[in-house]
Amino acid sequence: DAKTTQPNSMESNEEEPVHLPCNHSTISGTDYIHWYRQLPSQGPEYVIHGLTSNVNNRMASLAIAEDRKSSTLILHRATLRDAAVYYCILRSGSSNTGKLIFGQGTTLQVKP
Amino acid sequence: DTAVSQTPKYLVTQMGNDKSIKCEQNLGHDTMYWYKQDSKKFLKIMFSYNNKELIINETVPNRFSPKSPDKAHLNLHINSLELGDSAVYFCASSRVVSGGAGAQYFGPGTRLLVL
């Protein structure tokens, strides 16, 4: 499985946009880019995923570089409730196991 | 309505005991998983079941035995508990197991402490 690299931690101010980067230089053509987050004392929560095009949903936006070697999760207006560990995960389109391989993620702190 | 539920939420027990954790999903999904999150917050897949059949066993000791009585339930039984089994165990489910798309939905976790 291709690996992802994320900063260990980031800080943001409340109500400002947050851009969480992820590098995946060894991504293959069939790998989907997934983002999950884990709020304190809770289970991981699906945020968004994409393959080649940018994606938007009610939680966030996902911007994927043209060469697909990196992506950015965008929270448009951070709230205190967005403080969590954010995981960028690659899943192969040919996978038949469904497993998610979690790295260390990025711990996002949101300051009031 | 809770999509993926686990019981119990907390479990404190002595070394050598046998315990079970239950998981239920009401999402109509075909695939269920168990993940373990250790004290360093590292999350790792343990098992995956699709339509009640085992898909993944990620080199988990034989003391751990998952059981899926039906597609909506995946229970985890642990024999002869050891100190190193102390962790948070998360159950998850997804609609399909194959392919790269599709979200997994996680339960709230069971915090196991072995004394």
Coordinates of C-alpha atoms in Angstrom, one line a residue, chain A residues 1-5 23-34 88-103, chain B residues 35 42-45 56 58 97 99-100 104:
Chain A
D1 CA 0.0 0.0 0.0
A2 CA 1.3 3.5 -0.9
K3 CA 2.3 5.6 2.0
T4 CA 1.2 9.1 3.0
T5 CA 3.1 11.9 4.8
N23 CA 2.0 14.0 0.4
H24 CA 1.6 10.7 -1.4
S25 CA 4.3 10.6 -4.0
T26 CA 4.1 6.8 -4.6
I27 CA 0.3 6.9 -5.3
S28 CA -0.8 4.5 -8.0
G29 CA -3.4 5.3 -10.7
T30 CA -6.1 3.3 -8.9
D31 CA -5.5 4.7 -5.4
Y32 CA -8.3 6.7 -3.9
I33 CA -7.4 9.5 -1.4
H34 CA -9.5 9.3 1.8
C88 CA -5.0 11.0 5.0
I89 CA -5.2 7.4 3.7
L90 CA -4.8 5.8 0.3
R91 CA -7.1 2.9 -0.7
S92 CA -6.4 0.9 -3.8
G93 CA -9.2 0.6 -6.3
S94 CA -8.3 -3.1 -6.7
S95 CA -8.4 -3.8 -3.0
N96 CA -10.7 -6.6 -1.9
T97 CA -10.0 -6.3 1.8
G98 CA -11.4 -2.9 2.5
K99 CA -8.9 -2.2 5.3
L100 CA -7.8 1.3 6.1
I101 CA -4.1 1.8 7.0
F102 CA -3.8 4.7 9.4
G103 CA -0.6 6.7 9.8
Chain B
Y35 CA -9.6 -2.1 14.7
F42 CA -1.8 4.0 16.7
L43 CA -4.9 2.5 14.9
K44 CA -4.5 -0.9 13.2
I45 CA -6.9 -3.2 11.4
I56 CA -8.7 -10.2 6.8
E58 CA -4.0 -9.2 10.4
V97 CA -15.4 -4.4 0.9
G99 CA -12.6 -1.1 -4.5
G100 CA -11.1 2.1 -3.2
Q104 CA -16.2 3.2 6.8

